[in-house]
Coordinates of C-alpha atoms (C1' of nucleotides) in Angstrom, one line a residue:
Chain A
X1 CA 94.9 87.1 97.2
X2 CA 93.3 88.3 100.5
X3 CA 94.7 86.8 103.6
X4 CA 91.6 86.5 105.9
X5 CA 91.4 84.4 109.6
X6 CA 90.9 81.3 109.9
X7 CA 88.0 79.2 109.2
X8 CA 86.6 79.1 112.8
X9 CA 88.5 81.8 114.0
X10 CA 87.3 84.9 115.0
X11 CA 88.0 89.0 115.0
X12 CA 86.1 90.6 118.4
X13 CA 86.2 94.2 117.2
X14 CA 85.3 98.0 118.4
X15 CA 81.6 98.0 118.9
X16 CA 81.4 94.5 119.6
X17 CA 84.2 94.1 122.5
X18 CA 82.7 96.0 124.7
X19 CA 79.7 93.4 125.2
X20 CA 83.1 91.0 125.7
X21 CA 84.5 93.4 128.3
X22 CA 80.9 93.7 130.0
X23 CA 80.5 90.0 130.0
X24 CA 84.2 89.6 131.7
X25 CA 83.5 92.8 133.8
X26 CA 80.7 91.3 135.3
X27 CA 81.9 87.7 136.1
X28 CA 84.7 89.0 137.5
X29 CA 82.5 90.8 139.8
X30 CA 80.4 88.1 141.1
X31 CA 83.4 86.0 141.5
X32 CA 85.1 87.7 143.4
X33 CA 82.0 88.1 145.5
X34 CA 82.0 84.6 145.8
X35 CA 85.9 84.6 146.9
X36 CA 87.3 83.1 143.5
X37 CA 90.9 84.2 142.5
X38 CA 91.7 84.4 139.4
X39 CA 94.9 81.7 138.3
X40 CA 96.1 82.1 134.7
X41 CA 97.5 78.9 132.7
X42 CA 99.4 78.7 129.1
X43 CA 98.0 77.8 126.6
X44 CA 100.3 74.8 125.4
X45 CA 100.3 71.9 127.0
X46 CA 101.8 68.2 126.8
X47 CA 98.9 66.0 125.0
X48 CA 99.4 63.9 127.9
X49 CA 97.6 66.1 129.9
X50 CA 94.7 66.0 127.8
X51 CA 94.2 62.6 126.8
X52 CA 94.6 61.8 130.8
X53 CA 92.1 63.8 132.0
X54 CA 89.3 64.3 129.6
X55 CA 89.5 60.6 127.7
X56 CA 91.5 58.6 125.8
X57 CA 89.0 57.8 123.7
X58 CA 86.2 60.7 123.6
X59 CA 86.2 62.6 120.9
X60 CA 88.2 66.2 121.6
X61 CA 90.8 64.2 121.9
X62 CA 90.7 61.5 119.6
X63 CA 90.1 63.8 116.5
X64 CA 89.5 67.6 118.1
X65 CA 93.2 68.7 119.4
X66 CA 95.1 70.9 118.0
X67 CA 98.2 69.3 118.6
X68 CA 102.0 69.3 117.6
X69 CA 102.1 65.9 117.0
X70 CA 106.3 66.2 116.7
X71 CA 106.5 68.0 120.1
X72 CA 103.7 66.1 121.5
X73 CA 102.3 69.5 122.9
X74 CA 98.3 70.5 122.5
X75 CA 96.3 73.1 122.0
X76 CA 94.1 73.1 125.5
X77 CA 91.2 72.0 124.3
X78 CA 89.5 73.0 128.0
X79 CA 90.7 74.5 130.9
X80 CA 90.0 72.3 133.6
X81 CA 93.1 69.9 133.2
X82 CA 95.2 73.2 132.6
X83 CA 94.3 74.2 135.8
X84 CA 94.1 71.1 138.1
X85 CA 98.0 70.7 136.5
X86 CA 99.1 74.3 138.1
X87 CA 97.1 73.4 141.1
X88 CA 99.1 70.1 141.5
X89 CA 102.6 71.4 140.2
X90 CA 102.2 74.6 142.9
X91 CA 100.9 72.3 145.8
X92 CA 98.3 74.6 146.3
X93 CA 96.4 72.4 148.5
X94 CA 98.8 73.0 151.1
X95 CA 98.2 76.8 150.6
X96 CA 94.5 76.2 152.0
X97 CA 92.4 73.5 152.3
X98 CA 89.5 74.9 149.5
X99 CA 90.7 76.3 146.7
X100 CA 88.3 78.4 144.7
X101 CA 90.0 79.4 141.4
X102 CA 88.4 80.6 138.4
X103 CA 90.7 81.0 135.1
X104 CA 89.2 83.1 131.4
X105 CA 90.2 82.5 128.2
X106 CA 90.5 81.0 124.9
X107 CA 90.2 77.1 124.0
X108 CA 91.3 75.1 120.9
X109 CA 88.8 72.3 119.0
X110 CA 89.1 71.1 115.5
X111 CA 85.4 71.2 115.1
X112 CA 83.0 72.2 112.3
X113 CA 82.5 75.3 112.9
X114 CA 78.3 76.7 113.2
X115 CA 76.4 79.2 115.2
X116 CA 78.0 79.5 118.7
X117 CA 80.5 76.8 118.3
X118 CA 84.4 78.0 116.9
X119 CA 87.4 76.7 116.8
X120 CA 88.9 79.4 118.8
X121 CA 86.4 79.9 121.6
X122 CA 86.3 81.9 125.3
X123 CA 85.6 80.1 128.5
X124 CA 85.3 81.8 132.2
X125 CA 86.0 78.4 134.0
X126 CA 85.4 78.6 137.7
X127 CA 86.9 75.1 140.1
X128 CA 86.6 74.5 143.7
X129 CA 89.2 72.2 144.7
X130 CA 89.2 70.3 148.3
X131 CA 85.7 70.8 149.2
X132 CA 83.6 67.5 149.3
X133 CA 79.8 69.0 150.8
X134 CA 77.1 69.0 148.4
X135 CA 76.6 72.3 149.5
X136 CA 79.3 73.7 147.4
X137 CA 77.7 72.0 144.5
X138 CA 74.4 74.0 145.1
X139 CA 76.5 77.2 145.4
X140 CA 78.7 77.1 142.5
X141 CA 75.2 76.5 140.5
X142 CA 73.5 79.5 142.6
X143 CA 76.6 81.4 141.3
X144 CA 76.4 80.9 137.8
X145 CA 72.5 81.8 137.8
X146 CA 73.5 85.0 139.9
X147 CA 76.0 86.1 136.8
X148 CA 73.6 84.8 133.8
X149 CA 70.6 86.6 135.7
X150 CA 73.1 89.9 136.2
X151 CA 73.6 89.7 132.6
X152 CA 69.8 89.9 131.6
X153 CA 70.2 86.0 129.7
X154 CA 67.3 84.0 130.6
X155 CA 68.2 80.0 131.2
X156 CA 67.0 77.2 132.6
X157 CA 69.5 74.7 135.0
X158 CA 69.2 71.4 134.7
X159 CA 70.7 68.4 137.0
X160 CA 71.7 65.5 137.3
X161 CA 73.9 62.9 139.2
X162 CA 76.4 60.3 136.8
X163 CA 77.0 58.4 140.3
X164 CA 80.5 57.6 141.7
X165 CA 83.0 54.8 140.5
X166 CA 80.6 51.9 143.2
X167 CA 77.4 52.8 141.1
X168 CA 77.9 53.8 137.8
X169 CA 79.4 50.5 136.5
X170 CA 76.0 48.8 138.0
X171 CA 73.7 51.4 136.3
X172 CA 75.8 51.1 133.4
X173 CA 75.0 47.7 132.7
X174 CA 71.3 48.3 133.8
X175 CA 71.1 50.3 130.6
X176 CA 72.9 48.1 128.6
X177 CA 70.0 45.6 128.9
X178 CA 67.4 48.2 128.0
X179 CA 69.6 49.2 125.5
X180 CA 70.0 45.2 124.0
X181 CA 66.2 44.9 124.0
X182 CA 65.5 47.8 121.3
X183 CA 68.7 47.8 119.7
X184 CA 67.6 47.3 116.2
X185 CA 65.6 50.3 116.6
X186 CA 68.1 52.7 117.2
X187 CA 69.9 55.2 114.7
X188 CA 73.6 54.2 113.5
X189 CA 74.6 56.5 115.6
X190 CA 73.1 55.3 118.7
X191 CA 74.0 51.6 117.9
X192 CA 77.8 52.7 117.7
X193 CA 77.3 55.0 121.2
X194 CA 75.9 51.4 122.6
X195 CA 79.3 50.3 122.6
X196 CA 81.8 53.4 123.3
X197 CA 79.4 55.5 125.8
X198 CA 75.8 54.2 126.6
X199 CA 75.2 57.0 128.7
X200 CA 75.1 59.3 125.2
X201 CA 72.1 57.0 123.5
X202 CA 69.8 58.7 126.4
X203 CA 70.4 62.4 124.7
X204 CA 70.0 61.4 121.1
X205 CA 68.6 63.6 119.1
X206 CA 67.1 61.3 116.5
X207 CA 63.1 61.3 117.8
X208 CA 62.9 57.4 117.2
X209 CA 65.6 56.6 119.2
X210 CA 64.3 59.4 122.3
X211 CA 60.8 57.4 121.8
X212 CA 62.9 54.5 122.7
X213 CA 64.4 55.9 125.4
X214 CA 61.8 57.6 127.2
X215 CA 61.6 54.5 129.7
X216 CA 64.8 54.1 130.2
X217 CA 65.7 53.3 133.7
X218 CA 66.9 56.5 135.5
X219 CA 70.9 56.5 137.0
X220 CA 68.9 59.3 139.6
X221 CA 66.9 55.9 141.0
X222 CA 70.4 53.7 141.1
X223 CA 72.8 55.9 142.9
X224 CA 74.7 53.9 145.9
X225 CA 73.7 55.4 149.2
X226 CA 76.8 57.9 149.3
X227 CA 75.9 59.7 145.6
X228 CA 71.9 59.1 146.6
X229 CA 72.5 61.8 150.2
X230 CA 75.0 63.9 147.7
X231 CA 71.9 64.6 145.2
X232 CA 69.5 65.1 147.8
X233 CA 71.8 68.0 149.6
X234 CA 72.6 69.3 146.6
X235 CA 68.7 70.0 145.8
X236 CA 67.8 70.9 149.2
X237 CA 70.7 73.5 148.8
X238 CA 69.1 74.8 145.2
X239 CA 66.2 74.9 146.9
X240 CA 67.3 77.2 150.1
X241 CA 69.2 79.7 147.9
X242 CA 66.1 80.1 145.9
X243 CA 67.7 78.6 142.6
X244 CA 65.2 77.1 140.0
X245 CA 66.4 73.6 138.5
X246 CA 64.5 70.7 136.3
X247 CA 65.9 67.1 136.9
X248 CA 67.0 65.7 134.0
X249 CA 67.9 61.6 133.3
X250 CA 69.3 62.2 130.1
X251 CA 71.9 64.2 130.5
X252 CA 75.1 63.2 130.1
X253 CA 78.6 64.4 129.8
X254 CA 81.0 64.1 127.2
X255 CA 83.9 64.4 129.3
X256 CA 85.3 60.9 131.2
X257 CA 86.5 62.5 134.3
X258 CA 82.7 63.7 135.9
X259 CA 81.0 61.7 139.2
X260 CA 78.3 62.8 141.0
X261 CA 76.6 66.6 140.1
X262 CA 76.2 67.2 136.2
X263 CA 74.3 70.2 135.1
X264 CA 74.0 72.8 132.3
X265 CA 73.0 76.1 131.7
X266 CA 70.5 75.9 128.4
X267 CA 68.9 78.1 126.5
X268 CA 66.5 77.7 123.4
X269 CA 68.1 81.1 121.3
X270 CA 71.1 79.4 120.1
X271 CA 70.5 76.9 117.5
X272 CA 71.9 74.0 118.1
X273 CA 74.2 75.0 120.8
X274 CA 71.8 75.1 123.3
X275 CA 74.6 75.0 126.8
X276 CA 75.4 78.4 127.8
X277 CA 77.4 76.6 130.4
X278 CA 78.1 73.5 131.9
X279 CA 80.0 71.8 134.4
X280 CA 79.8 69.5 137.5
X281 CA 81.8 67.1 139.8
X282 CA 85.3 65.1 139.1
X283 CA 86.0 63.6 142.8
X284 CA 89.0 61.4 141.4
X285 CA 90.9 63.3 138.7
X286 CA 93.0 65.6 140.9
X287 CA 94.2 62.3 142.2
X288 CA 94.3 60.3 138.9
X289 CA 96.6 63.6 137.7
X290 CA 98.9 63.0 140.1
X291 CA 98.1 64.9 142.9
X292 CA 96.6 64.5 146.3
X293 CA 93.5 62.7 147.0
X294 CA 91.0 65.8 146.9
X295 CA 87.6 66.2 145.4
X296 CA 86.7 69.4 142.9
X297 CA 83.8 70.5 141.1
X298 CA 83.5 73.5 138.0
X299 CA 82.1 74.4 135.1
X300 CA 82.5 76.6 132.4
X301 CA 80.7 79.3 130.1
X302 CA 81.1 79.7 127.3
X303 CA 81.9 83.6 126.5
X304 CA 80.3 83.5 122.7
X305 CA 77.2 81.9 123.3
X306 CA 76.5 84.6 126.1
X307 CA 77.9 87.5 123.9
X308 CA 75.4 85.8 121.1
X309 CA 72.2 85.8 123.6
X310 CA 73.5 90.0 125.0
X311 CA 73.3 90.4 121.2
X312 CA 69.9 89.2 120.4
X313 CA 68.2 91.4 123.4
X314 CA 66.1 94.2 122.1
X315 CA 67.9 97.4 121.3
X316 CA 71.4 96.0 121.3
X317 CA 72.6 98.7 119.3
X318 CA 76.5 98.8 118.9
X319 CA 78.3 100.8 121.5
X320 CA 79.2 104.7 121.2
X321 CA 82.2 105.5 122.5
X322 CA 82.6 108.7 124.6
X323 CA 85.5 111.0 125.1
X324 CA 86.0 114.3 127.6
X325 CA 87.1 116.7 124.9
X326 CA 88.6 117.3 121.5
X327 CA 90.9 120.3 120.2
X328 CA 90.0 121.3 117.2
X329 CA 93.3 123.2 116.0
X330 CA 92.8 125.1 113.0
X331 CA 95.7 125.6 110.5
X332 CA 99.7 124.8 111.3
X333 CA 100.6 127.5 113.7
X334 CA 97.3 126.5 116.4
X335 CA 98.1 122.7 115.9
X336 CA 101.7 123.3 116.8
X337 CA 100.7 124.9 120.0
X338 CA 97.6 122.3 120.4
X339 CA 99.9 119.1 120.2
X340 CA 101.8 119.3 123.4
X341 CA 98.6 120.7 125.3
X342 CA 96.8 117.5 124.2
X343 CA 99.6 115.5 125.5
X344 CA 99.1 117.5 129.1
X345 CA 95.8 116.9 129.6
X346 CA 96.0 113.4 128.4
X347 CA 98.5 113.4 131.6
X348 CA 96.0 115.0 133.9
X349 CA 93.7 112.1 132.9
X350 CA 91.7 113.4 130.2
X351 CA 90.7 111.4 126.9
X352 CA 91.7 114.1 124.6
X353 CA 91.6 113.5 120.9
X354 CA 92.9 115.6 118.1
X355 CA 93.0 115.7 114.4
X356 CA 96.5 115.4 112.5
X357 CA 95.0 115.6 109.3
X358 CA 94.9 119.5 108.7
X359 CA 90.9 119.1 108.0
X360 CA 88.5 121.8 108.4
X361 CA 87.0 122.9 111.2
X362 CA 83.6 121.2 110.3
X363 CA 85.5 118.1 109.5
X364 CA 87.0 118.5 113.2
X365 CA 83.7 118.7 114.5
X366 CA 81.7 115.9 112.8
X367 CA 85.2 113.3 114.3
X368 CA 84.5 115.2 117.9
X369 CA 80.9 114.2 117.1
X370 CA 81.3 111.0 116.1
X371 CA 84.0 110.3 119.2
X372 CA 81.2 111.7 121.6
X373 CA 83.3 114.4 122.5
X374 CA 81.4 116.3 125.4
X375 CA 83.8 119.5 125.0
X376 CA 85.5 120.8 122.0
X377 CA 88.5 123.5 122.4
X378 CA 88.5 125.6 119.2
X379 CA 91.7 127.2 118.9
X380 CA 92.2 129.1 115.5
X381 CA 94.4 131.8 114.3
X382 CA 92.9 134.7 115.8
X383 CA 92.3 133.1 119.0
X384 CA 95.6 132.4 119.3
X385 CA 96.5 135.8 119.0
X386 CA 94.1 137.5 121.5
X387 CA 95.6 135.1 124.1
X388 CA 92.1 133.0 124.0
X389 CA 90.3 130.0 123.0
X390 CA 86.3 128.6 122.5
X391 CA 85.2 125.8 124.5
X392 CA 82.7 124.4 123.3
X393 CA 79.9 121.7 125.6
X394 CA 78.7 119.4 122.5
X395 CA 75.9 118.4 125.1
X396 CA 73.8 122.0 125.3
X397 CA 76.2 123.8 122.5
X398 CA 77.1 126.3 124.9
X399 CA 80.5 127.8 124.1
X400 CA 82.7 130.0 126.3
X401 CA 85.7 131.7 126.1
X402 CA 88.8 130.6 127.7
X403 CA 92.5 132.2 128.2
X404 CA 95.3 130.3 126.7
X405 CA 97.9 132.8 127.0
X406 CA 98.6 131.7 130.5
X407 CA 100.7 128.7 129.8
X408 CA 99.6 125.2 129.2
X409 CA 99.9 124.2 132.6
X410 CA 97.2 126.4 133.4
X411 CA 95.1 126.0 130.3
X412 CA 95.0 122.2 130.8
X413 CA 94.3 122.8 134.9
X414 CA 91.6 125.0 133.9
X415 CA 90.2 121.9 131.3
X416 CA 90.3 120.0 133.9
X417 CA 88.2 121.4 136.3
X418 CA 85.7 121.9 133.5
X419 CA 85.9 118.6 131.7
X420 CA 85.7 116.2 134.8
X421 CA 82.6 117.0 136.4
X422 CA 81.2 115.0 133.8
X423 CA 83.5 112.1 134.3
X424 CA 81.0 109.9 134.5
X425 CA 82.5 107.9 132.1
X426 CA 82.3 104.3 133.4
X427 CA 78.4 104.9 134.6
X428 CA 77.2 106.4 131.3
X429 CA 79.4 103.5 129.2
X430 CA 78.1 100.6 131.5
X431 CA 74.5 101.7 131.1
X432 CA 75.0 102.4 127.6
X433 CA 75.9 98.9 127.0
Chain B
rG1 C1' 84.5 63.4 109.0
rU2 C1' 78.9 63.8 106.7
rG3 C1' 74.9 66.7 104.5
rG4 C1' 72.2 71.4 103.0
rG5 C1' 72.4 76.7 101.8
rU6 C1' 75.1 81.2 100.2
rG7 C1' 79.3 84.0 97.7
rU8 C1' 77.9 91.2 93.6
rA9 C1' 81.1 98.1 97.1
rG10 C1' 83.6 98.4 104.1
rC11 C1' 78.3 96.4 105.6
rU12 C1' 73.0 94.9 104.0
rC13 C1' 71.4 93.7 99.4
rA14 C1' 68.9 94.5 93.8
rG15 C1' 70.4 92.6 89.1
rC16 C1' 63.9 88.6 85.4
rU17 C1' 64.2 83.8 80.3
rG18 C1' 72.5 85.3 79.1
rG19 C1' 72.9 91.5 75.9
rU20 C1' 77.7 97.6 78.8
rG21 C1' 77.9 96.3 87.1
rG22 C1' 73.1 99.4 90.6
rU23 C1' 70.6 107.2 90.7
rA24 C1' 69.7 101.2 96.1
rG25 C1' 70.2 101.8 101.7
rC26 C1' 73.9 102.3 105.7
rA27 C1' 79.0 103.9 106.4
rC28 C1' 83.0 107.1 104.4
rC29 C1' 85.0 111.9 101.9
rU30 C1' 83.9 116.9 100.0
rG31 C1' 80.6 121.0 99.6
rG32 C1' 76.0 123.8 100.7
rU33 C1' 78.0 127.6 106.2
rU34 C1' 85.4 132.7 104.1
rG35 C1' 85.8 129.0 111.4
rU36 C1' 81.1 125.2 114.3
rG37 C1' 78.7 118.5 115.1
rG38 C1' 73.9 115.8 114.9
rC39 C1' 68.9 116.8 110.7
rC40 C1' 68.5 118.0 105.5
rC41 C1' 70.3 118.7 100.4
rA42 C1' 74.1 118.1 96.4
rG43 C1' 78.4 115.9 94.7
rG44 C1' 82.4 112.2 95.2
rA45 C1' 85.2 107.9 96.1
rG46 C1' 84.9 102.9 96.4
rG47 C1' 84.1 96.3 92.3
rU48 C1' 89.6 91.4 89.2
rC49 C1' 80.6 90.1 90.3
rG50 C1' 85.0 84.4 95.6
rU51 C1' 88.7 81.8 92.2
rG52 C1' 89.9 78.7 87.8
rG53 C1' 88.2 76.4 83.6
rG54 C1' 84.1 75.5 79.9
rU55 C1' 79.6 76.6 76.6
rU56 C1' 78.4 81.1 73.6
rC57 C1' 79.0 86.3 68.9
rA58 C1' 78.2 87.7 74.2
rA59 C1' 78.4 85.0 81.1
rG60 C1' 77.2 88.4 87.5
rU61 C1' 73.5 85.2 85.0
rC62 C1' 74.2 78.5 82.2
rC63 C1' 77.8 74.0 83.1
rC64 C1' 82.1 71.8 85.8
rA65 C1' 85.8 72.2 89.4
rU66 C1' 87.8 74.6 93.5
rC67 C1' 87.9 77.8 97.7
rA68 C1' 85.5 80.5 101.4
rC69 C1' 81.4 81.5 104.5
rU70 C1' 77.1 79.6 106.9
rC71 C1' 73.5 76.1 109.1
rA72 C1' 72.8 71.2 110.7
rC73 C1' 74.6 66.1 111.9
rC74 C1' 78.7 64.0 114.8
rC75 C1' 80.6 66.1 119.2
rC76 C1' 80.4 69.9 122.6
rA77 C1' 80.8 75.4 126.5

RNA sequence: GUGGGUGUAGCUCAGCUGGUGGUAGCACCUGGUUGUGGCCCAGGAGGUCGUGGGUUCAAGUCCCAUCACUCACCCCA
């Protein structure tokens, strides 16, 4: 019986890591820009943790978490309660007032499995911790369109305020009444969201119950005055970074701890996963977690989804690796004295490949091909015994002689000078991809 | 947890109303070139037809079960 991975669980190999790498490469990059460290949490938590911060009673963590229920440790599921408990346990709010952390990796939810959505999945999660002005709000939003747009994956942002702890209860019950008056209308579904989260009948899918719902009052006309000023900065501040947005009632959250900002990332290319990211504001967790009284606001992307949208782009051919040079050593004696040169110019810096296999010398060339060698060294019998070698430029087949009998440290100096010129490695590769 | 679809070579797939698994494409190996890549040509290797039962003289094909994958619902990045 073959062992394969788990349902849900994913290999990311050659040819298809590199969009991973150029996805991580460039986040990192406008992160930093945007003065984020990076902070790196386990994995394992206590289940506490979770159920504390995201809900006792939504979903991930009702029926989602991977969890040892003997040890009572978990799986995260996310990676903002991972990181607000390091933030907390370190006291990095003494550190500095802000915090702007961003954390990448994988997360854990027994889901069914479908296009975009695993069990195993990859998140770059970006938090700024301590900073209350809407303006922040604006520019963590203005950051994630920078990356998506440096990426080439066209989105739209949407927004929305959920309110603060004064009027969400208010607007809560506002939409309860709606809710009463065209209850027998609604879907199963929706009539059981009625009771645990009202919020969620406004994003139904069902096209009865969004009939129903399309005059629903709006939580954006019942914020207190505090949450109303917050979502009218936070526009303004969209609006002077240049950062297209739609305003939209429905959306909710499926995480307990938001207030305030809400928005998402969408796209229309990925079937029913249609968030390429998501996040927004959670003023009272950091203290309901134990620590001090601070605001924060994040969100996350999610790394498949945007590997899945680099992958649908025109001409997204798989990735051809490159290499300086291959030595071709033909026969026992010329691979004896090959072996250790290889090992030299790998030193020097080099990507140097050889064949162990004792193929031919076409053989040799078609892997030097295939690698992308740019130079191959031929060094056969007779070469080796006039004191010389072929190298030869795969690029405009131009070969030229070259002395070995100095000595490999001046063979592989010699290499050198010739090989990296045309170290343009990282540009070629990057533009490749 | 609920529903639909699909399981044949490493990958993409043919295989009609049951009658010996495809000269299929890509990829791989060897040769055409006594020591030279890409293109072309020739050859080669690669399969318990997801698994287990059943019907039948005969099952990749029909029936049942099971597993896996996949899409969607729920939920969510």
């Amino acid at each position: 019986m073959k062992i394969t991975a788990l349902n849900g669980f994913k290999d990311i190999v050659p040819g298809e890591v590199e969009l991973w790498q150029k996805v991580e490469t460039a986040a990192r990059d406008i992160f930093s820009r945007f003065n984020f460290s990076e902070i790196r949490m386990p994995i394992l938590e206590k289940t506490e943790l979770f159920a504390r911060s995201i809900g006792e009673t939504t979903d991930i963590v009702e029926k989602e978490m991977y969890t040892f229920i003997d040890k009572q440790i978990t799986m995260r599921p996310e990676a903002t309660a991972s990181l607000l408990r390091a933030y907390i346990q370190h006291g990095l709010h003494v550190q500095k007032p802000v915090q702007r952390l961003f954390t990448i990796g994988p997360m854990f939810r027994h889901e069914r499995p479908q296009m975009g959505r695993l069990r195993q999945f990859h998140q770059m999660d970006v938090e700024v911790i301590g900073a209350q002005n809407p303006r922040v709000d604006a520019e963590l939003m203005a950051m994630g369109a920078m990356l998506l747009e440096e990426l080439g994956v066209t989105v739209s942002l949407e927004l929305n305020s959920l309110g603060c702890p004064a009027c969400r209860p208010g607007f809560r019950k506002t939409l309860l009444d709606f809710i009463e008056d065209r209850y027998e209308a609604l879907c199963d579904d929706c009539k059981r969201r009625s009771n645990t989260n009202p919020l969620r009948v406004l994003d139904c899918k069902n096209p009865s119950c969004r009939a129903q719902v399309v005059e629903a009052p709006s939580i954006q006309e019942h914020l207190c005055q505090e949450c109303s000023d917050h979502f009218a900065v936070v526009q303004k501040g969209l609006q002077q970074l240049g950062v297209s947005y739609s305003l939209n009632k429905f959306m909710v959250r499926g995480l307990d701890y938001y207030t305030r900002t809400t928005f998402e990332f969408i796209t229309g290319d990925l079937g029913a996963q249609a968030a390429v990211g998501a996040g927004g504001r959670y003023d009272g967790l950091i203290e309901q977690l134990g620590g001090p009284k601070v605001p924060g606001i994040g969100f996350a992307l999610g790394m498949e989804r945007l590997v899945l949208l680099l992958q649908q782009k025109k001409g997204a051919e798989t990735v051809q690796g490159e290499m300086d040079l291959f030595v071709a050593g033909l026969g026992e004696t010329a691979s004896h004295f090959v072996f250790p040169l290889v090992h030299a110019l790998r030193r020097k810096g080099l990507q140097v490949a050889m064949d162990h296999e004792g193929r031919s010398l076409k053989s040799q060339m078609k892997q030097a091909n295939k690698a992308g060698a740019h130079y191959v060294l031929i060094v056969g019998e007779a070469e080796l015994e006039q004191g010389q070698a072929v190298l030869r430029n795969m690029d405009d087949q131009k070969q030229t002689d070259i002395e070995i009998g100095t000595g490999i440290d001046k063979l592989s100096q010699s290499l050198l000078e010739i090989c990296k010129p045309l170290d343009k490695f990282s540009d070629i590769l990057t533009k490749r991809i």
